[in-house]
Amino acid sequence: MALRTFISRTARPLAIAAVALLTLSLFTVAQIGPAFAHGERAQTANLRMRTINWYDTEVSPKQVAVGDEMVIRGRFETSKYWPEHVPSVTGRVYLNVGAAGPKFIKIKSTINGKSMFQSSQLELGKHYEYEIILKARVPGRFHLHPVLNVLDSGALIGPGYWVDTTGSFADFSNTVETMFGRTIDLETFNLDIIYSWHALWFVMALAWLGFWGRKSPLLIQSLRRVRQKEEAGEDPDTLISPMEKKVAVGFMVVTLMIIGAGFQWAEARHPVTTPLRTAKMDVDPLPLPDPNIIIEYGGATYRIPGRSFQAEFSVTNNGPSPVRIGEFLTANLRFINSAVRNVQPADSHDLVASDGLRIEGGPVPPGETRKLKMFAEDALWETYRLTTMINDPDSIVAGLVFFYGDDGSREIVEIGGPMIPVFE
Amino acid sequence: MAVTETTEVRSSALGLRLERHVDWMIIIILILIIGAASGFTLAVTMGDWEYWVDWKDRRFWPLVPPVLMMIFPAAVLGITWTKLRIPFGATFAVFSYTLLKWVSLYFNFNVFAGFPMSMVWQSTFIPLAILLDATIVITGSVFITGFVGAFLWGVLMYPVNWVMLAGFHEPILYNGELVTAADLMGFEYIRTGLPEYVRMIERSTLRSFADTVVPLTAVFAGFLCVLVFYVSWAAGTFLCRQTWVKKV
């Protein structure tokens, strides 16, 4: 009776608790919305400004159907001001894509033409050209970024662009041919074997559990029987009957036979297999001509109230034509000198300040050295949480300066050094 | 007199019915608790080897999962054998884990994250658990069960699961490179936070024993499983010594 009372008293609170938990779970699930960002603002300013400078990023086409291919390509420079305390690309690095899961599959990725199927290592202060070919898998609107995963540092994310995919996931297949001529669809490959093998062992498990659970009621009676044997000074092992031992032997034999047969079947079906690949790819930097522009960094300030970054440097032009600064790029933010270039944001999240760069000091004629003052001013500093650079312990900033010659040439130079915040 | 006998019979029938209800209640609760607890523990210790097909290698996959997987089944078997003389503890624990793990894999990795199930299937440990349970029935000895059953658990994990994995290790020539289907899935299906180099898998090393990898790993896994079995068994039998159990 006590047990009955216990059950009747606890059943209702347990049921209420279960319903409450289920309601809470459903409510939580209902609140889940799509993620529209990949943490590009989360990393410290210091890390974003002095690691990978992505430029010339291009995504095309930006509208595809399921099964169609698209390309992310561009270049990046590995900063020579890479923070000493942060493991760099000289260790191990992997070219990846920032996306909300496998909405696309990656068909091919290269750096300077070398396959990036495996990870690689790069040099600091060098330029590289990358290309990632994707195939659309799931319909929807997605924000895609190129990413470099750096061992022990994490994902260093490049600029992102919106891409629209139309069609139906049901139309997607991902077939590939093995070296033995077998065509397989990786979306469903081997699932029949996986499910069948698991189902077989589930049946065996249920048979084993059912055999030992055939005595009903089970738990309390078994506990009592063992207790009685122990209190009587007898061996509780005698509760196991000879028939039960025979059944156990049978289960053991059948299990071992199935394991052996399964292994032999797999060996016969796949006589040649290879281990997982772990090679490391070597890639050389882009061979660029000797620089015509030489910059001597003269310091920088960041004026917090005006969101104004100022840098001073002397520029020596050893090239054949006058050069002007058309762009300053840091942490994926592009500050454009509208007097030199017309660059508009490609979409709502393209980090371009079309008129965010002002230069004092004019063009630098060939063979001359001029002192220039650069003003990069835009709310993007605030929006993309780069104002936190004033909190960095070493207060060192870096970025790429794009020089444009009157003859249409372009030269990219990295600047970097200490930055002083201005608080007033 | 007749009334008393009838009452006793009714009371006895009611008691048996209640005990059956209690059995089912406890069994369902235990499936959820053991499945969830072992699922959580194993997810944070050996998760990646059990999620991703391109982590199932020849060195760490036959070693880490079976050793860690042994913890709960050995403890539960310790309890069901010493307290109940019901030798299905290991199978029950593995069955619960496997059942809930499939639910988790399907919803978390396939429905929510969008990975194909062929990339995120789990290994099976059920036959190993049956062997462990059967060993204790046949021998009645905890020592021999650990020495034989737990050793078989570690040694046989790879052949048991090779049935499902072998196809994924068939070579493919892809863009001029030799890869496996498992490698290709790891490359193609985008995992922004899980680059190739993060995988803890076999790298080339200087080897002896005629270049063998799996047999050596399997034997080593067997030895470790024996140790883990004894420790977990002891922990399970110790932790179930609550006083309320004696009063039932």
GROMACS .gro file of C-alpha atoms in nm, chain A residues 4-378:
model
  375
    4ARG     CA    1   0.083   0.251  -0.414
    5THR     CA    2   0.049   0.568  -0.210
    6PHE     CA    3   0.397   0.671  -0.312
    7ILE     CA    4   0.316   0.623  -0.679
    8SER     CA    5  -0.017   0.804  -0.657
    9ARG     CA    6   0.144   1.095  -0.477
   10THR     CA    7   0.438   1.133  -0.711
   11ALA     CA    8   0.264   1.064  -1.041
   12ARG     CA    9   0.083   1.399  -1.063
   13PRO     CA   10   0.385   1.623  -0.980
   14LEU     CA   11   0.597   1.421  -1.221
   15ALA     CA   12   0.338   1.459  -1.497
   16ILE     CA   13   0.311   1.834  -1.434
   17ALA     CA   14   0.690   1.868  -1.437
   18ALA     CA   15   0.712   1.672  -1.763
   19VAL     CA   16   0.448   1.887  -1.931
   20ALA     CA   17   0.619   2.205  -1.805
   21LEU     CA   18   0.955   2.086  -1.935
   22LEU     CA   19   0.807   1.995  -2.271
   23THR     CA   20   0.634   2.333  -2.299
   24LEU     CA   21   0.956   2.513  -2.210
   25SER     CA   22   1.149   2.311  -2.466
   26LEU     CA   23   0.896   2.381  -2.741
   27PHE     CA   24   0.892   2.750  -2.649
   28THR     CA   25   1.272   2.762  -2.664
   29VAL     CA   26   1.281   2.585  -2.999
   30ALA     CA   27   1.015   2.821  -3.134
   31GLN     CA   28   1.235   3.119  -3.044
   32ILE     CA   29   1.529   2.994  -3.248
   33GLY     CA   30   1.593   3.210  -3.550
   34PRO     CA   31   1.848   3.197  -3.829
   35ALA     CA   32   2.199   3.325  -3.760
   36PHE     CA   33   2.301   3.612  -3.985
   37ALA     CA   34   2.661   3.656  -3.883
   38HIS     CA   35   2.965   3.445  -3.822
   39GLY     CA   36   3.132   3.629  -3.539
   40GLU     CA   37   3.324   3.869  -3.761
   41ARG     CA   38   3.284   4.148  -3.502
   42ALA     CA   39   3.359   3.924  -3.207
   43GLN     CA   40   3.734   3.899  -3.243
   44THR     CA   41   3.951   4.168  -3.089
   45ALA     CA   42   4.041   4.463  -3.308
   46ASN     CA   43   4.405   4.382  -3.258
   47LEU     CA   44   4.357   4.035  -3.404
   48ARG     CA   45   4.151   4.151  -3.699
   49MET     CA   46   4.381   4.438  -3.799
   50ARG     CA   47   4.710   4.250  -3.780
   51THR     CA   48   4.652   3.901  -3.910
   52ILE     CA   49   4.498   3.850  -4.255
   53ASN     CA   50   4.429   4.144  -4.487
   54TRP     CA   51   4.173   4.018  -4.738
   55TYR     CA   52   4.134   4.217  -5.059
   56ASP     CA   53   3.992   4.186  -5.413
   57THR     CA   54   3.732   3.948  -5.274
   58GLU     CA   55   3.478   3.849  -5.534
   59VAL     CA   56   3.181   3.616  -5.520
   60SER     CA   57   3.018   3.519  -5.845
   61PRO     CA   58   2.750   3.453  -5.938
   62LYS     CA   59   2.551   3.571  -5.641
   63GLN     CA   60   2.233   3.401  -5.755
   64VAL     CA   61   2.247   3.029  -5.819
   65ALA     CA   62   2.018   2.730  -5.833
   66VAL     CA   63   2.069   2.415  -5.628
   67GLY     CA   64   2.341   2.213  -5.799
   68ASP     CA   65   2.502   2.518  -5.964
   69GLU     CA   66   2.859   2.619  -5.900
   70MET     CA   67   2.984   2.954  -5.774
   71VAL     CA   68   3.327   3.092  -5.695
   72ILE     CA   69   3.476   3.290  -5.410
   73ARG     CA   70   3.811   3.430  -5.514
   74GLY     CA   71   4.045   3.704  -5.411
   75ARG     CA   72   4.374   3.774  -5.245
   76PHE     CA   73   4.505   3.816  -4.896
   77GLU     CA   74   4.819   3.943  -4.732
   78THR     CA   75   4.956   3.780  -4.421
   79SER     CA   76   5.041   4.071  -4.196
   80LYS     CA   77   5.403   4.121  -4.106
   81TYR     CA   78   5.275   4.283  -3.786
   82TRP     CA   79   5.117   3.956  -3.673
   83PRO     CA   80   5.091   3.967  -3.292
   84GLU     CA   81   5.376   3.774  -3.140
   85HIS     CA   82   5.154   3.604  -2.884
   86VAL     CA   83   4.913   3.470  -3.147
   87PRO     CA   84   5.010   3.151  -3.334
   88SER     CA   85   5.041   3.246  -3.697
   89VAL     CA   86   5.001   3.104  -4.045
   90THR     CA   87   5.360   2.985  -4.034
   91GLY     CA   88   5.228   2.691  -3.830
   92ARG     CA   89   4.928   2.526  -3.989
   93VAL     CA   90   4.649   2.693  -4.184
   94TYR     CA   91   4.339   2.575  -4.371
   95LEU     CA   92   4.141   2.763  -4.634
   96ASN     CA   93   3.776   2.736  -4.546
   97VAL     CA   94   3.436   2.897  -4.592
   98GLY     CA   95   3.234   3.082  -4.333
   99ALA     CA   96   2.878   2.964  -4.385
  100ALA     CA   97   2.578   2.857  -4.183
  101GLY     CA   98   2.658   2.489  -4.218
  102PRO     CA   99   2.676   2.286  -4.537
  103LYS     CA  100   2.437   2.498  -4.742
  104PHE     CA  101   2.701   2.464  -5.012
  105ILE     CA  102   2.958   2.196  -5.068
  106LYS     CA  103   3.316   2.285  -5.140
  107ILE     CA  104   3.422   2.139  -5.474
  108LYS     CA  105   3.772   2.277  -5.489
  109SER     CA  106   3.992   2.524  -5.307
  110THR     CA  107   4.332   2.655  -5.403
  111ILE     CA  108   4.592   2.902  -5.286
  112ASN     CA  109   4.820   3.022  -5.563
  113GLY     CA  110   4.690   2.736  -5.774
  114LYS     CA  111   4.784   2.466  -5.520
  115SER     CA  112   4.508   2.243  -5.391
  116MET     CA  113   4.402   2.317  -5.036
  117PHE     CA  114   4.230   1.985  -4.978
  118GLN     CA  115   4.465   1.954  -4.684
  119SER     CA  116   4.605   2.225  -4.463
  120SER     CA  117   4.917   2.421  -4.542
  121GLN     CA  118   5.154   2.678  -4.401
  122LEU     CA  119   5.226   3.031  -4.522
  123GLU     CA  120   5.484   3.304  -4.478
  124LEU     CA  121   5.423   3.635  -4.305
  125GLY     CA  122   5.422   3.961  -4.498
  126LYS     CA  123   5.340   3.790  -4.828
  127HIS     CA  124   5.051   3.797  -5.072
  128TYR     CA  125   4.847   3.496  -5.179
  129GLU     CA  126   4.569   3.438  -5.430
  130TYR     CA  127   4.290   3.199  -5.341
  131GLU     CA  128   3.990   3.046  -5.511
  132ILE     CA  129   3.708   2.839  -5.363
  133ILE     CA  130   3.456   2.667  -5.589
  134LEU     CA  131   3.126   2.585  -5.424
  135LYS     CA  132   2.816   2.399  -5.534
  136ALA     CA  133   2.478   2.513  -5.401
  137ARG     CA  134   2.308   2.245  -5.190
  138VAL     CA  135   2.023   2.406  -4.997
  139PRO     CA  136   1.791   2.687  -5.115
  140GLY     CA  137   1.790   3.012  -4.920
  141ARG     CA  138   1.979   3.338  -4.864
  142PHE     CA  139   2.321   3.293  -4.713
  143HIS     CA  140   2.615   3.509  -4.609
  144LEU     CA  141   2.942   3.361  -4.725
  145HIS     CA  142   3.295   3.448  -4.615
  146PRO     CA  143   3.635   3.317  -4.705
  147VAL     CA  144   3.805   3.195  -4.388
  148LEU     CA  145   4.154   3.096  -4.289
  149ASN     CA  146   4.160   2.858  -3.993
  150VAL     CA  147   4.489   2.897  -3.814
  151LEU     CA  148   4.605   2.626  -3.577
  152ASP     CA  149   4.579   2.739  -3.213
  153SER     CA  150   4.443   3.080  -3.317
  154GLY     CA  151   4.105   3.004  -3.469
  155ALA     CA  152   3.910   3.120  -3.771
  156LEU     CA  153   4.022   3.447  -3.930
  157ILE     CA  154   3.728   3.555  -4.134
  158GLY     CA  155   3.726   3.752  -4.458
  159PRO     CA  156   3.462   3.985  -4.600
  160GLY     CA  157   3.116   3.837  -4.643
  161TYR     CA  158   2.864   3.861  -4.926
  162TRP     CA  159   2.502   3.760  -4.957
  163VAL     CA  160   2.416   3.481  -5.196
  164ASP     CA  161   2.072   3.359  -5.301
  165THR     CA  162   2.009   2.997  -5.387
  166THR     CA  163   1.691   2.885  -5.557
  167GLY     CA  164   1.554   2.539  -5.628
  168SER     CA  165   1.495   2.237  -5.408
  169PHE     CA  166   1.726   2.036  -5.187
  170ALA     CA  167   1.556   1.722  -5.319
  171ASP     CA  168   1.726   1.785  -5.654
  172PHE     CA  169   2.073   1.781  -5.503
  173SER     CA  170   2.303   1.484  -5.539
  174ASN     CA  171   2.674   1.456  -5.483
  175THR     CA  172   2.806   1.168  -5.689
  176VAL     CA  173   3.168   1.069  -5.721
  177GLU     CA  174   3.343   0.768  -5.872
  178THR     CA  175   3.585   0.560  -5.671
  179MET     CA  176   3.906   0.423  -5.819
  180PHE     CA  177   3.727   0.091  -5.867
  181GLY     CA  178   3.460   0.241  -6.087
  182ARG     CA  179   3.187   0.249  -5.824
  183THR     CA  180   2.970   0.561  -5.847
  184ILE     CA  181   2.852   0.674  -5.506
  185ASP     CA  182   2.629   0.955  -5.384
  186LEU     CA  183   2.791   1.098  -5.072
  187GLU     CA  184   2.455   1.231  -4.952
  188THR     CA  185   2.331   0.879  -4.887
  189PHE     CA  186   2.642   0.666  -4.924
  190ASN     CA  187   2.639   0.338  -4.726
  191LEU     CA  188   2.332   0.438  -4.526
  192ASP     CA  189   2.156   0.113  -4.612
  193ILE     CA  190   2.447  -0.083  -4.461
  194ILE     CA  191   2.478   0.147  -4.160
  195TYR     CA  192   2.108   0.130  -4.077
  196SER     CA  193   2.086  -0.246  -4.140
  197TRP     CA  194   2.391  -0.321  -3.925
  198HIS     CA  195   2.259  -0.108  -3.640
  199ALA     CA  196   1.911  -0.262  -3.677
  200LEU     CA  197   2.056  -0.612  -3.656
  201TRP     CA  198   2.234  -0.532  -3.330
  202PHE     CA  199   1.928  -0.356  -3.192
  203VAL     CA  200   1.735  -0.679  -3.251
  204MET     CA  201   2.010  -0.880  -3.080
  205ALA     CA  202   2.009  -0.636  -2.788
  206LEU     CA  203   1.632  -0.657  -2.754
  207ALA     CA  204   1.651  -1.036  -2.766
  208TRP     CA  205   1.912  -1.038  -2.488
  209LEU     CA  206   1.724  -0.783  -2.279
  210GLY     CA  207   1.394  -0.960  -2.342
  211PHE     CA  208   1.536  -1.295  -2.237
  212TRP     CA  209   1.659  -1.165  -1.903
  213GLY     CA  210   1.352  -0.950  -1.857
  214ARG     CA  211   1.109  -1.235  -1.921
  215LYS     CA  212   1.047  -1.283  -1.550
  216SER     CA  213   0.791  -1.025  -1.459
  217PRO     CA  214   0.791  -0.844  -1.223
  218LEU     CA  215   1.165  -0.818  -1.253
  219LEU     CA  216   1.355  -0.564  -1.050
  220ILE     CA  217   1.212  -0.577  -0.698
  221GLN     CA  218   1.169  -0.954  -0.710
  222SER     CA  219   1.527  -1.001  -0.828
  223LEU     CA  220   1.652  -0.771  -0.555
  224ARG     CA  221   1.464  -0.974  -0.297
  225ARG     CA  222   1.590  -1.305  -0.432
  226VAL     CA  223   1.952  -1.194  -0.419
  227ARG     CA  224   1.899  -1.051  -0.069
  228GLN     CA  225   1.744  -1.377   0.050
  229LYS     CA  226   2.032  -1.580  -0.090
  230GLU     CA  227   2.287  -1.356   0.076
  231GLU     CA  228   2.105  -1.358   0.409
  232ALA     CA  229   2.085  -1.738   0.392
  233GLY     CA  230   2.458  -1.753   0.331
  234GLU     CA  231   2.411  -1.901  -0.016
  235ASP     CA  232   2.577  -1.804  -0.341
  236PRO     CA  233   2.343  -1.577  -0.543
  237ASP     CA  234   2.507  -1.713  -0.859
  238THR     CA  235   2.283  -2.018  -0.817
  239LEU     CA  236   1.997  -1.794  -0.930
  240ILE     CA  237   2.137  -1.833  -1.280
  241SER     CA  238   2.002  -2.158  -1.415
  242PRO     CA  239   2.197  -2.400  -1.640
  243MET     CA  240   1.952  -2.322  -1.918
  244GLU     CA  241   2.031  -1.951  -1.886
  245LYS     CA  242   2.401  -2.027  -1.909
  246LYS     CA  243   2.342  -2.225  -2.225
  247VAL     CA  244   2.148  -1.935  -2.374
  248ALA     CA  245   2.435  -1.701  -2.283
  249VAL     CA  246   2.680  -1.933  -2.458
  250GLY     CA  247   2.449  -1.932  -2.759
  251PHE     CA  248   2.436  -1.554  -2.766
  252MET     CA  249   2.813  -1.535  -2.736
  253VAL     CA  250   2.870  -1.779  -3.021
  254VAL     CA  251   2.614  -1.615  -3.248
  255THR     CA  252   2.753  -1.269  -3.172
  256LEU     CA  253   3.109  -1.376  -3.249
  257MET     CA  254   2.993  -1.547  -3.568
  258ILE     CA  255   2.807  -1.239  -3.688
  259ILE     CA  256   3.107  -1.017  -3.609
  260GLY     CA  257   3.340  -1.249  -3.801
  261ALA     CA  258   3.104  -1.286  -4.095
  262GLY     CA  259   3.043  -0.911  -4.109
  263PHE     CA  260   3.413  -0.836  -4.110
  264GLN     CA  261   3.481  -1.091  -4.382
  265TRP     CA  262   3.195  -0.953  -4.589
  266ALA     CA  263   3.331  -0.598  -4.558
  267GLU     CA  264   3.681  -0.714  -4.652
  268ALA     CA  265   3.547  -0.896  -4.957
  269ARG     CA  266   3.334  -0.601  -5.064
  270HIS     CA  267   3.615  -0.347  -5.017
  271PRO     CA  268   3.939  -0.539  -5.066
  272VAL     CA  269   4.146  -0.222  -5.110
  273THR     CA  270   4.111   0.064  -4.866
  274THR     CA  271   4.337   0.352  -4.777
  275PRO     CA  272   4.377   0.540  -4.450
  276LEU     CA  273   4.255   0.895  -4.400
  277ARG     CA  274   4.470   1.160  -4.567
  278THR     CA  275   4.685   1.391  -4.357
  279ALA     CA  276   4.939   1.542  -4.597
  280LYS     CA  277   5.044   1.905  -4.557
  281MET     CA  278   5.054   2.111  -4.876
  282ASP     CA  279   5.339   2.347  -4.952
  283VAL     CA  280   5.257   2.674  -5.124
  284ASP     CA  281   5.485   2.960  -5.225
  285PRO     CA  282   5.383   3.329  -5.200
  286LEU     CA  283   5.276   3.520  -5.510
  287PRO     CA  284   5.577   3.636  -5.707
  288LEU     CA  285   5.532   4.013  -5.702
  289PRO     CA  286   5.765   4.270  -5.861
  290ASP     CA  287   5.996   4.474  -5.640
  291PRO     CA  288   5.802   4.756  -5.473
  292ASN     CA  289   5.819   5.109  -5.613
  293ILE     CA  290   5.662   5.262  -5.306
  294ILE     CA  291   5.849   5.283  -4.979
  295ILE     CA  292   5.665   5.399  -4.669
  296GLU     CA  293   5.808   5.517  -4.343
  297TYR     CA  294   5.541   5.503  -4.076
  298GLY     CA  295   5.520   5.815  -3.863
  299GLY     CA  296   5.256   5.716  -3.610
  300ALA     CA  297   4.879   5.709  -3.584
  301THR     CA  298   4.602   5.834  -3.362
  302TYR     CA  299   4.242   5.736  -3.318
  303ARG     CA  300   4.011   6.017  -3.217
  304ILE     CA  301   3.724   5.849  -3.036
  305PRO     CA  302   3.453   6.122  -3.055
  306GLY     CA  303   3.494   6.166  -3.431
  307ARG     CA  304   3.564   5.800  -3.512
  308SER     CA  305   3.864   5.931  -3.696
  309PHE     CA  306   4.176   5.730  -3.758
  310GLN     CA  307   4.476   5.938  -3.861
  311ALA     CA  308   4.812   5.809  -3.978
  312GLU     CA  309   5.120   5.993  -4.090
  313PHE     CA  310   5.392   5.856  -4.310
  314SER     CA  311   5.649   5.963  -4.561
  315VAL     CA  312   5.613   5.803  -4.902
  316THR     CA  313   5.892   5.759  -5.152
  317ASN     CA  314   5.780   5.692  -5.508
  318ASN     CA  315   6.040   5.507  -5.714
  319GLY     CA  316   5.791   5.432  -5.991
  320PRO     CA  317   5.746   5.592  -6.332
  321SER     CA  318   5.421   5.783  -6.264
  322PRO     CA  319   5.266   5.989  -5.984
  323VAL     CA  320   5.077   5.785  -5.726
  324ARG     CA  321   4.784   5.863  -5.499
  325ILE     CA  322   4.629   5.672  -5.213
  326GLY     CA  323   4.292   5.534  -5.318
  327GLU     CA  324   4.208   5.300  -5.034
  328PHE     CA  325   4.297   5.200  -4.680
  329LEU     CA  326   4.198   4.851  -4.571
  330THR     CA  327   4.210   4.711  -4.223
  331ALA     CA  328   4.010   4.438  -4.051
  332ASN     CA  329   3.804   4.395  -4.371
  333LEU     CA  330   3.689   4.762  -4.358
  334ARG     CA  331   3.756   4.949  -4.680
  335PHE     CA  332   3.797   5.327  -4.658
  336ILE     CA  333   3.781   5.467  -5.011
  337ASN     CA  334   3.926   5.796  -5.133
  338SER     CA  335   3.640   5.908  -5.359
  339ALA     CA  336   3.871   6.150  -5.535
  340VAL     CA  337   4.062   5.852  -5.673
  341ARG     CA  338   3.815   5.564  -5.688
  342ASN     CA  339   3.444   5.502  -5.702
  343VAL     CA  340   3.364   5.195  -5.496
  344GLN     CA  341   3.013   5.128  -5.370
  345PRO     CA  342   2.905   4.855  -5.125
  346ALA     CA  343   2.801   4.540  -5.307
  347ASP     CA  344   2.525   4.465  -5.056
  348SER     CA  345   2.388   4.573  -4.719
  349HIS     CA  346   2.676   4.414  -4.529
  350ASP     CA  347   2.966   4.506  -4.756
  351LEU     CA  348   3.213   4.693  -4.537
  352VAL     CA  349   3.288   4.983  -4.770
  353ALA     CA  350   3.305   5.349  -4.669
  354SER     CA  351   3.277   5.496  -5.019
  355ASP     CA  352   3.391   5.840  -4.907
  356GLY     CA  353   3.570   5.749  -4.589
  357LEU     CA  354   3.928   5.833  -4.680
  358ARG     CA  355   4.091   6.173  -4.703
  359ILE     CA  356   4.456   6.238  -4.781
  360GLU     CA  357   4.657   6.549  -4.708
  361GLY     CA  358   4.980   6.587  -4.902
  362GLY     CA  359   4.864   6.524  -5.257
  363PRO     CA  360   5.001   6.286  -5.516
  364VAL     CA  361   5.360   6.169  -5.485
  365PRO     CA  362   5.551   6.243  -5.807
  366PRO     CA  363   5.804   5.992  -5.940
  367GLY     CA  364   6.137   6.002  -5.762
  368GLU     CA  365   6.009   6.216  -5.475
  369THR     CA  366   5.942   6.167  -5.108
  370ARG     CA  367   5.637   6.332  -4.952
  371LYS     CA  368   5.487   6.341  -4.606
  372LEU     CA  369   5.124   6.233  -4.620
  373LYS     CA  370   4.850   6.245  -4.362
  374MET     CA  371   4.571   5.991  -4.398
  375PHE     CA  372   4.225   6.029  -4.239
  376ALA     CA  373   4.000   5.722  -4.230
  377GLU     CA  374   3.669   5.838  -4.089
  378ASP     CA  375   3.344   5.649  -4.078
   0.00000   0.00000   0.00000
